[in-house]
Coordinates of C-alpha atoms in Angstrom, one line a residue:
Chain A
M27 CA -3.8 -69.2 35.9
Y28 CA -6.1 -66.2 36.4
V29 CA -8.2 -66.1 38.7
A30 CA -10.7 -63.6 38.6
V31 CA -10.4 -60.1 40.0
K32 CA -12.7 -57.2 40.3
G33 CA -12.4 -53.1 41.6
G34 CA -10.2 -51.2 40.2
E35 CA -13.5 -49.3 37.4
R36 CA -12.4 -45.6 37.9
A37 CA -8.8 -45.9 38.0
I38 CA -9.0 -47.9 34.4
E39 CA -11.8 -45.8 33.2
N40 CA -8.8 -42.6 33.9
A41 CA -6.4 -45.3 31.8
H42 CA -8.7 -45.1 28.8
A43 CA -9.2 -41.7 29.1
W44 CA -5.5 -41.1 28.7
L45 CA -4.5 -43.3 26.4
A46 CA -7.3 -41.0 23.9
E47 CA -5.6 -37.7 24.3
E48 CA -2.1 -39.5 24.3
R49 CA -3.3 -41.3 21.4
R50 CA -4.8 -37.3 20.0
G51 CA -0.4 -36.3 20.9
D52 CA 0.1 -32.2 21.4
P53 CA -3.3 -30.5 20.5
S54 CA -1.4 -28.0 18.1
V55 CA -0.3 -30.7 15.2
A56 CA -3.0 -31.5 13.5
E57 CA -4.8 -34.9 13.7
L58 CA -4.2 -36.5 11.3
T59 CA -6.4 -37.9 9.3
L60 CA -7.8 -41.8 7.8
D61 CA -7.5 -40.6 4.5
Q62 CA -3.2 -39.7 5.3
I63 CA -2.7 -43.1 6.9
R64 CA -4.1 -45.2 4.3
E65 CA -2.3 -42.9 1.1
Q66 CA 1.1 -42.5 3.1
L67 CA 1.7 -44.6 4.6
K68 CA 0.2 -47.4 2.8
L69 CA 2.5 -50.1 3.1
A70 CA 1.8 -50.2 6.7
V71 CA -1.8 -50.5 6.1
N72 CA -1.0 -53.4 3.7
R73 CA 0.0 -55.4 6.5
V74 CA -2.2 -55.1 8.9
M75 CA -4.5 -56.0 6.0
A76 CA -3.0 -58.9 5.9
E77 CA -1.8 -59.8 9.4
G78 CA -5.4 -59.2 9.5
S79 CA -6.6 -60.7 7.0
L80 CA -8.9 -58.7 5.3
F81 CA -8.6 -56.9 2.2
D82 CA -10.1 -53.0 3.4
P83 CA -7.6 -50.1 3.4
D84 CA -10.4 -47.8 5.4
L85 CA -10.4 -49.9 7.9
A86 CA -6.9 -50.7 8.7
A87 CA -5.4 -47.0 8.6
L88 CA -8.4 -46.5 11.6
A89 CA -6.9 -48.8 13.2
I90 CA -3.3 -48.2 12.7
K91 CA -4.7 -44.5 14.1
Q92 CA -6.3 -46.4 17.1
A93 CA -3.7 -48.5 18.2
R94 CA -1.6 -45.6 17.8
G95 CA 0.9 -47.3 15.3
D96 CA 1.0 -49.8 17.1
L97 CA 0.4 -52.2 13.7
I98 CA 0.5 -56.1 15.6
E99 CA -3.0 -54.0 18.3
A100 CA -3.6 -53.2 15.0
I101 CA -4.2 -56.7 13.4
F102 CA -5.7 -57.5 16.5
L103 CA -8.7 -55.0 16.5
I104 CA -8.9 -56.8 12.2
R105 CA -8.8 -59.7 13.3
A106 CA -12.1 -58.8 16.2
Y107 CA -14.3 -57.4 13.9
R108 CA -14.0 -59.3 10.8
T109 CA -15.2 -62.1 13.5
T110 CA -18.4 -60.1 13.7
L111 CA -18.8 -59.4 9.8
P112 CA -21.0 -63.1 8.5
R113 CA -18.8 -64.8 5.5
F114 CA -20.7 -64.3 1.8
G115 CA -19.0 -66.9 0.4
M116 CA -15.2 -67.9 -0.3
S117 CA -14.2 -65.8 -4.3
L118 CA -12.3 -68.3 -6.8
P119 CA -9.0 -68.9 -6.8
V120 CA -7.3 -65.0 -8.1
D121 CA -5.3 -65.5 -11.3
T122 CA -2.4 -63.9 -10.8
G123 CA -1.2 -65.4 -14.9
A124 CA -3.5 -61.5 -15.0
M125 CA -2.1 -59.9 -12.7
A126 CA -2.0 -55.9 -13.7
C127 CA 1.9 -55.2 -12.6
I128 CA 3.2 -52.8 -11.2
R129 CA 6.4 -54.6 -10.5
R130 CA 7.2 -57.5 -12.0
I131 CA 11.2 -58.4 -11.5
S132 CA 12.2 -62.3 -12.8
A133 CA 16.6 -63.1 -9.8
T134 CA 16.8 -66.1 -12.6
F135 CA 16.1 -64.6 -15.8
K136 CA 16.9 -60.8 -16.9
D137 CA 15.7 -61.4 -20.3
A138 CA 11.9 -63.0 -18.9
P139 CA 9.4 -62.3 -20.7
G140 CA 7.0 -59.5 -20.3
G141 CA 10.6 -57.6 -18.9
Q142 CA 11.7 -57.0 -15.1
V143 CA 9.3 -54.4 -14.6
L144 CA 10.6 -52.5 -10.3
G145 CA 7.6 -50.6 -10.0
P146 CA 7.8 -48.3 -6.5
T147 CA 10.4 -50.0 -5.1
F148 CA 12.9 -49.7 -1.7
D149 CA 15.4 -52.0 -4.3
Y150 CA 18.2 -49.2 -5.5
T151 CA 17.5 -46.8 -2.7
H152 CA 20.4 -45.5 -0.5
R153 CA 18.9 -45.4 3.0
L154 CA 20.1 -42.4 2.9
L155 CA 17.5 -40.0 5.6
D156 CA 16.1 -37.1 3.4
F157 CA 15.2 -34.5 4.9
K158 CA 14.1 -32.8 1.6
L159 CA 10.4 -35.1 3.4
A160 CA 11.0 -32.7 6.9
A161 CA 10.0 -30.0 4.6
D162 CA 6.7 -29.4 2.7
G163 CA 8.0 -31.0 -0.6
V164 CA 6.3 -30.6 -3.3
V165 CA 6.3 -34.0 -5.3
P166 CA 7.6 -34.6 -9.7
P167 CA 5.7 -36.9 -11.2
A168 CA 6.3 -40.3 -11.9
A169 CA 7.8 -40.6 -15.3
E170 CA 5.2 -41.9 -17.6
A171 CA 6.6 -44.9 -20.9
P172 CA 3.6 -46.1 -23.1
P173 CA 2.5 -49.2 -22.0
R174 CA 3.4 -52.7 -23.4
S175 CA 0.5 -54.9 -23.6
A176 CA 2.2 -58.4 -24.7
P177 CA 1.7 -60.8 -21.6
M178 CA 3.8 -62.1 -18.8
P179 CA 4.0 -65.6 -18.5
R180 CA 4.4 -66.9 -15.3
V181 CA 8.7 -67.5 -15.0
S182 CA 8.8 -71.1 -14.0
G183 CA 6.0 -71.5 -16.9
F184 CA 9.6 -71.5 -18.9
L185 CA 11.2 -74.6 -17.0
D186 CA 7.4 -76.0 -17.2
R187 CA 7.8 -76.6 -20.6
E188 CA 10.7 -78.4 -20.2
G189 CA 9.8 -80.4 -17.5
L190 CA 12.6 -79.4 -15.6
I191 CA 10.6 -78.3 -13.1
Q192 CA 8.6 -79.9 -10.3
D193 CA 4.7 -80.2 -11.5
E194 CA 1.7 -78.2 -9.9
P195 CA -0.5 -79.5 -10.4
E196 CA -4.2 -77.9 -10.4
S197 CA -7.3 -79.1 -7.9
D198 CA -10.2 -77.6 -6.9
A199 CA -10.8 -79.4 -4.1
V200 CA -12.0 -77.0 -1.4
P201 CA -9.0 -75.6 0.7
P202 CA -8.8 -76.1 4.8
D203 CA -10.2 -73.1 6.7
L204 CA -8.0 -72.9 9.9
T205 CA -11.2 -69.8 10.3
R206 CA -13.4 -71.4 10.4
Q207 CA -11.9 -75.1 11.9
P208 CA -9.4 -75.3 14.6
M209 CA -5.2 -76.4 13.3
E210 CA -5.1 -80.8 12.8
L211 CA -1.7 -81.7 12.0
P212 CA 0.0 -82.6 10.2
G213 CA -1.3 -80.8 7.8
T214 CA -1.7 -80.2 4.0
R215 CA 0.3 -77.9 2.3
A216 CA -3.5 -75.2 1.1
L217 CA -3.2 -75.0 5.6
R218 CA 0.5 -74.0 5.7
L219 CA 0.2 -71.3 3.3
Q220 CA -3.0 -70.1 4.6
A221 CA -1.3 -69.9 8.7
L222 CA 1.7 -68.1 6.5
T223 CA 0.1 -65.7 4.8
R224 CA -1.1 -64.4 8.0
G225 CA 1.4 -65.2 10.3
D226 CA 3.4 -62.3 11.6
E227 CA 6.4 -61.1 9.6
G228 CA 8.8 -61.0 11.8
F229 CA 8.7 -64.0 12.6
V230 CA 8.4 -65.9 8.9
L231 CA 11.1 -63.5 7.4
G232 CA 12.8 -65.4 11.0
M233 CA 12.8 -68.2 10.1
A234 CA 13.1 -67.9 6.1
Y235 CA 16.5 -66.5 7.0
S236 CA 17.0 -69.3 9.1
T237 CA 17.3 -71.2 5.8
Q238 CA 19.2 -69.5 4.1
R239 CA 22.3 -69.2 6.9
G240 CA 21.7 -73.5 6.6
Y241 CA 19.1 -74.7 9.4
G242 CA 17.9 -76.4 6.5
R243 CA 18.7 -75.2 3.5
N244 CA 17.1 -75.1 1.0
H245 CA 18.5 -73.5 -2.0
P246 CA 16.4 -70.4 -3.9
F247 CA 16.4 -68.6 -6.5
V248 CA 13.4 -65.7 -6.8
G249 CA 12.4 -66.7 -9.9
E250 CA 9.6 -64.2 -10.1
L251 CA 8.1 -61.7 -7.9
R252 CA 5.8 -59.9 -9.5
I253 CA 3.3 -57.4 -7.5
G254 CA -0.4 -55.9 -9.0
M255 CA -4.0 -56.4 -8.9
V256 CA -5.6 -59.0 -9.5
A257 CA -9.5 -59.2 -9.9
V258 CA -12.1 -61.1 -7.5
E259 CA -14.8 -63.8 -8.3
M260 CA -17.5 -65.2 -7.2
D261 CA -19.7 -67.2 -7.7
I262 CA -23.4 -65.4 -7.0
P263 CA -25.8 -67.4 -6.3
E264 CA -28.7 -66.2 -6.7
L265 CA -27.5 -65.2 -10.1
G266 CA -26.7 -69.1 -11.0
F267 CA -23.2 -67.1 -12.5
A268 CA -20.1 -65.4 -11.7
I269 CA -19.5 -61.6 -11.4
E270 CA -15.6 -59.4 -9.9
I271 CA -17.8 -58.5 -6.3
G272 CA -14.0 -55.9 -6.3
E273 CA -10.5 -56.0 -6.9
I274 CA -6.7 -56.1 -4.6
E275 CA -3.5 -55.9 -4.5
V276 CA -0.8 -58.4 -3.8
T277 CA 2.4 -59.4 -4.1
E278 CA 3.3 -62.6 -4.9
C279 CA 6.6 -64.8 -5.5
E280 CA 8.2 -68.0 -6.1
T281 CA 11.3 -69.4 -5.3
V282 CA 13.0 -71.6 -8.0
N283 CA 15.2 -74.1 -5.7
Q284 CA 18.1 -75.9 -7.1
F285 CA 17.2 -80.2 -5.4
T286 CA 19.6 -82.4 -6.7
G287 CA 16.2 -85.8 -6.0
S288 CA 15.3 -87.9 -3.9
K289 CA 13.8 -91.2 -2.8
S290 CA 10.5 -90.6 -5.0
E291 CA 11.9 -87.7 -7.2
P292 CA 14.2 -87.1 -10.1
P293 CA 17.1 -83.7 -9.9
Q294 CA 14.2 -80.8 -10.9
F295 CA 13.8 -77.8 -9.9
T296 CA 11.2 -77.7 -6.9
R297 CA 9.6 -74.4 -6.2
G298 CA 7.8 -72.6 -2.7
Y299 CA 4.9 -70.3 -2.5
G300 CA 4.6 -66.8 -1.6
L301 CA 0.9 -65.0 -1.9
V302 CA 0.2 -62.1 0.3
M303 CA -3.0 -59.1 0.0
G304 CA -0.5 -55.9 -0.6
Q305 CA 3.2 -54.7 -1.4
T306 CA 4.6 -57.1 1.4
E307 CA 6.9 -57.5 -0.5
R308 CA 8.8 -59.0 2.5
K309 CA 6.3 -61.0 3.5
A310 CA 6.5 -62.8 -0.1
I311 CA 9.5 -63.8 -0.7
S312 CA 9.5 -65.0 3.7
M313 CA 6.7 -67.5 3.2
A314 CA 8.1 -69.0 -0.2
L315 CA 11.1 -70.5 1.6
V316 CA 9.1 -70.9 4.7
D317 CA 7.1 -73.2 2.4
R318 CA 9.6 -75.0 0.3
A319 CA 11.8 -75.8 3.9
L320 CA 7.7 -76.9 5.0
R321 CA 7.2 -79.4 2.1
W322 CA 10.6 -81.3 2.6
K323 CA 8.0 -84.9 2.9
E324 CA 6.1 -84.6 -0.6
L325 CA 9.9 -83.9 -2.0
G326 CA 12.2 -87.1 0.5
E327 CA 14.0 -85.2 1.4
D328 CA 15.8 -85.1 4.5
N329 CA 14.4 -83.7 8.6
V330 CA 17.8 -82.2 9.5
G331 CA 16.3 -81.5 12.9
A332 CA 15.9 -77.4 11.6
P333 CA 12.9 -75.0 13.2
A334 CA 12.0 -74.3 9.4
Q335 CA 11.3 -77.5 9.4
D336 CA 8.8 -77.8 12.2
E337 CA 5.2 -77.9 11.0
E338 CA 3.9 -77.8 13.7
F339 CA 6.5 -75.7 15.6
V340 CA 5.7 -72.4 12.5
L341 CA 2.3 -72.9 12.4
Y342 CA 1.6 -73.1 16.1
H343 CA 3.9 -69.5 16.3
S344 CA 3.0 -67.4 13.4
D345 CA 0.1 -65.7 14.3
N346 CA 1.1 -62.6 16.2
I347 CA -2.6 -62.3 17.5
Q348 CA -2.5 -65.4 19.4
A349 CA 1.2 -65.2 20.9
T350 CA 0.3 -61.0 21.5
G351 CA -2.7 -62.6 24.0
F352 CA -0.4 -64.7 25.7
L353 CA 2.0 -63.5 26.2
E354 CA 0.9 -60.6 27.3
H355 CA -1.6 -62.1 29.6
I356 CA 0.5 -62.7 32.0
K357 CA 0.7 -58.9 33.4
L358 CA -2.5 -59.4 34.3
P359 CA -3.4 -60.0 37.8
H360 CA -2.6 -63.2 38.8
Y361 CA -2.0 -62.3 42.8
V362 CA -4.0 -65.9 43.9
D363 CA -1.7 -68.4 41.6
F364 CA 0.8 -66.3 42.6
Q365 CA 0.2 -66.7 46.1
S366 CA 0.0 -70.6 45.7
E367 CA 3.7 -70.4 44.6
L368 CA 4.4 -67.9 47.5
E369 CA 3.3 -70.5 49.9
L370 CA 5.4 -73.0 48.8
V371 CA 8.5 -71.4 48.2
R372 CA 8.4 -70.5 51.8
K373 CA 7.4 -74.2 52.9
L374 CA 10.4 -75.2 50.8
R375 CA 12.5 -72.8 52.5
R376 CA 11.7 -74.0 55.8
E377 CA 12.2 -77.9 54.9
A378 CA 15.6 -76.6 53.2
S379 CA 16.9 -74.6 56.6
G380 CA 15.0 -77.2 58.7
A381 CA 17.2 -79.9 57.5
Q382 CA 21.1 -77.7 57.6
A383 CA 18.9 -77.9 61.2
E384 CA 18.5 -80.7 61.6
A385 CA 22.0 -81.7 59.2
A386 CA 24.5 -78.8 61.3
E387 CA 22.5 -81.5 65.3
Chain B
M21 CA -16.1 -54.7 -21.1
T22 CA -17.5 -58.0 -23.5
A23 CA -19.5 -57.3 -25.9
R24 CA -23.2 -57.1 -25.1
Q25 CA -24.8 -58.7 -28.4
G26 CA -27.8 -60.2 -25.8
G27 CA -31.0 -57.9 -23.3
A28 CA -34.6 -57.1 -24.0
D29 CA -34.5 -57.8 -27.1
G30 CA -35.0 -61.8 -25.9
T31 CA -31.2 -62.9 -27.6
A32 CA -30.0 -65.7 -26.3
P33 CA -29.8 -65.8 -22.2
E34 CA -25.7 -66.7 -22.2
A35 CA -24.9 -63.7 -23.6
D36 CA -27.9 -61.7 -21.3
D37 CA -25.6 -63.5 -18.5
A38 CA -22.0 -62.1 -19.9
A39 CA -22.9 -58.9 -20.2
R40 CA -24.7 -58.2 -17.1
K41 CA -21.7 -59.6 -15.7
A42 CA -19.7 -57.5 -16.6
W43 CA -21.7 -54.6 -16.0
M44 CA -22.2 -56.0 -12.5
S45 CA -18.1 -56.3 -12.4
L46 CA -18.1 -52.6 -13.4
L47 CA -20.5 -51.7 -10.7
A48 CA -19.2 -54.4 -8.4
K49 CA -15.5 -51.6 -7.8
A50 CA -16.9 -48.1 -8.9
P51 CA -15.6 -45.4 -6.7
A52 CA -18.5 -44.8 -4.5
D53 CA -18.0 -40.3 -5.1
R54 CA -18.0 -40.8 -8.3
L55 CA -20.6 -43.4 -8.9
Q56 CA -22.7 -41.2 -6.3
G57 CA -22.2 -39.0 -9.1
L58 CA -23.2 -40.1 -12.4
W59 CA -26.4 -41.5 -10.8
D60 CA -27.8 -38.7 -9.4
G61 CA -27.2 -36.4 -13.0
L62 CA -29.6 -38.6 -14.1
A63 CA -32.4 -38.3 -11.8
L64 CA -34.0 -42.2 -12.2
A65 CA -35.4 -42.8 -8.6
P66 CA -37.7 -45.3 -9.4
Q67 CA -39.4 -47.4 -6.5
Y68 CA -38.5 -49.6 -5.2
S69 CA -39.1 -52.6 -2.1
W70 CA -36.1 -54.0 -0.5
L71 CA -36.2 -58.1 -1.2
R72 CA -32.3 -57.7 1.1
Q73 CA -31.3 -54.9 3.0
P74 CA -26.8 -53.9 3.3
E75 CA -25.7 -56.4 4.5
I76 CA -22.0 -55.7 5.6
G77 CA -20.2 -59.7 5.1
T78 CA -16.6 -60.7 3.7
T79 CA -15.7 -63.6 1.4
M80 CA -12.1 -65.2 2.2
V81 CA -10.5 -64.7 -0.9
R82 CA -8.5 -68.1 -2.7
G83 CA -5.1 -68.5 -3.9
R84 CA -3.9 -71.1 -6.2
M85 CA -0.2 -72.7 -5.2
G86 CA 2.1 -71.3 -7.4
G87 CA 0.4 -69.1 -9.6
T88 CA -1.4 -72.5 -11.1
G89 CA -1.6 -75.2 -8.5
A90 CA -4.3 -76.1 -6.1
A91 CA -6.5 -73.3 -4.0
F92 CA -6.2 -72.3 -0.2
N93 CA -7.4 -69.3 1.1
L94 CA -5.8 -66.1 1.1
G95 CA -7.9 -64.2 3.9
E96 CA -10.8 -62.0 3.2
M97 CA -11.9 -58.6 2.2
T98 CA -14.8 -56.5 2.9
V99 CA -18.9 -57.1 0.8
T100 CA -21.0 -55.0 1.3
R101 CA -24.8 -56.3 -1.0
C102 CA -28.5 -55.9 -1.2
S103 CA -30.8 -57.0 -3.2
L104 CA -34.0 -54.6 -4.1
R105 CA -37.5 -55.4 -6.6
L106 CA -39.3 -52.9 -8.9
E107 CA -42.5 -52.1 -9.3
D108 CA -42.6 -54.0 -12.2
G109 CA -41.4 -57.0 -11.4
R110 CA -37.1 -56.3 -12.1
V111 CA -34.3 -57.4 -9.6
G112 CA -31.4 -56.5 -8.9
H113 CA -28.5 -57.8 -7.5
A114 CA -26.2 -56.3 -6.0
Y115 CA -22.4 -57.5 -4.7
V116 CA -19.7 -53.8 -4.5
Q117 CA -15.9 -54.8 -2.4
G118 CA -16.3 -52.0 0.8
R119 CA -17.9 -51.3 3.8
D120 CA -20.4 -48.7 1.4
A121 CA -24.2 -49.5 1.5
A122 CA -25.4 -46.7 -0.5
R123 CA -23.1 -48.0 -3.0
A124 CA -24.4 -51.1 -2.9
C125 CA -27.7 -50.3 -3.6
I126 CA -27.4 -47.1 -6.3
A127 CA -25.0 -50.6 -7.7
A128 CA -28.4 -53.3 -7.6
Q129 CA -31.4 -50.2 -9.0
V130 CA -28.8 -49.9 -11.9
D131 CA -28.3 -53.3 -12.0
A132 CA -32.3 -53.7 -11.7
L133 CA -33.0 -51.3 -14.8
M134 CA -30.2 -52.2 -17.5
Q135 CA -32.3 -54.9 -16.9
G136 CA -35.0 -53.3 -19.2
P137 CA -35.5 -49.6 -21.5
E138 CA -33.5 -47.9 -19.1
R139 CA -30.5 -50.0 -20.7
D140 CA -30.1 -47.3 -23.5
T141 CA -29.9 -44.3 -20.8
L142 CA -27.9 -45.6 -18.4
E143 CA -25.0 -47.5 -21.1
P144 CA -23.7 -43.8 -22.3
A145 CA -24.5 -42.0 -19.1
L146 CA -22.7 -44.4 -16.3
I147 CA -22.1 -47.5 -17.2
R148 CA -19.3 -45.9 -20.5
P149 CA -18.4 -43.4 -18.1
L150 CA -17.8 -45.8 -15.8
E151 CA -15.1 -48.6 -17.8
E152 CA -13.8 -45.4 -19.6
A153 CA -12.4 -43.9 -15.2
Q154 CA -11.8 -47.9 -15.1
A155 CA -10.0 -48.2 -17.6
A156 CA -7.7 -45.0 -17.6
A157 CA -7.0 -45.6 -14.5
A158 CA -5.8 -48.6 -14.6
D159 CA -3.7 -47.3 -17.7
A160 CA -1.9 -44.5 -15.2
R161 CA -0.8 -47.2 -13.1
A162 CA 0.8 -49.0 -16.9
T163 CA 2.8 -46.4 -18.3
K164 CA 4.6 -45.3 -15.1
A165 CA 5.3 -49.0 -14.3
A166 CA 6.4 -49.4 -18.2
A167 CA 8.8 -46.7 -17.1
T168 CA 10.2 -48.3 -14.7
R169 CA 11.0 -51.0 -16.7
V170 CA 14.7 -52.4 -17.4
E171 CA 17.6 -54.2 -19.2
F172 CA 19.8 -56.8 -17.0
F173 CA 23.4 -56.8 -18.4
T174 CA 25.4 -60.1 -17.6
M175 CA 28.7 -58.0 -16.7
V176 CA 31.8 -60.2 -19.0
R177 CA 33.9 -61.4 -16.2
G178 CA 37.2 -61.6 -18.6
E179 CA 37.6 -65.2 -17.2
D180 CA 38.9 -66.6 -19.5

């Protein structure tokens, strides 16, 4: 238990002043600007937006600078700032089918209509350190080709037409919001998806990986992965119609999973779904795998006791701000608490040595 | 951008709504410096009073399961809104992405003015350049993406 302590104000102030100096680092090195962070550390910015659950690249860049590159600390700053803002409303669900894709790949259909577009990917790089980046390198412009205006239909749609994949019924039911109401379990899939999309990338990745290694195996294929801009529309009460209030970059992953059927469902493919703000592909794939693992009950699958099938375990441990808050508080003064533990251990030892002395007599 | 068949000449209100939706959507996404530059160049500076001063807040963005199914909450985005009334009574609203009060203020003025005769000035000098800039930015991304389009071949394994 934590009991409040007093004192130490001057030491705290001095510690924070030193923190500011350390944040700046060697003053003979140029200071990092927010524009540089936003433009050149974009994937860090994306992670902070996704897990901070607030799309605003400038704010995320500021948070990363303030946190000295500690992304969980930056996410904490974003979460804290978000709570100070009023919420104007809820958007209409974004139409990822109409996404302006910079990347779109399918691991299941090589001839997917609309084509496979690699986009700015690390895939197929050799993961060799590029020492040209250590020098001032001029980047040659990226190649261009005439864009096709042909639509990029969803890969799952092809399977759907044949009835080979589980249906995804459209619904405009108001989804639960874990930022407004405490999480109640067992939760709905909508609640799980919200928790996963803002969950810690490392945690969600680890859970997803565990399903691949056999803890609740569900045979995923990446049916489709797409990254691009989607428009965000919201109903404006004073107008009486919806307008686009902006556009955001998102990463969407839909897995196609083998499914041999169950008591309630015929043999068919099933789906796992990942949608994350920003270009955040590892997270989106992980989210899709964990989403699928958590659907065992509705699909009539066996619970094999795998961690990734345990909704309570996954949802209560995926949030890195909750986790870091509880974990890090144990380093704060616990003197009173510890004093009582100390007394207890001394007393037990006295009793034990007393009993030994008695036995020896 | 959708056709602007509606307007001050008293055509169907749905058409007016569609046109207004289009310009408000455009203004919501306009880059701050570009919008400011175009607006300053017009030197319209109408007199107005606030109905709602610029206010920064969020919108909860939703997605759909599988892209097409039931809705869920994805996360929030920052939005700035404001509303104002011109001296002649026209009301302008703005909901723009981000946290820029000045941008929202220009967007609301443009929204109000677009409902009257100034539309003839604004359309070619502000709306169209913004549309073109937005299309050019989308096109730049699309042309680079197109250059990374691949054809995968499945190798024949010769096992038969």
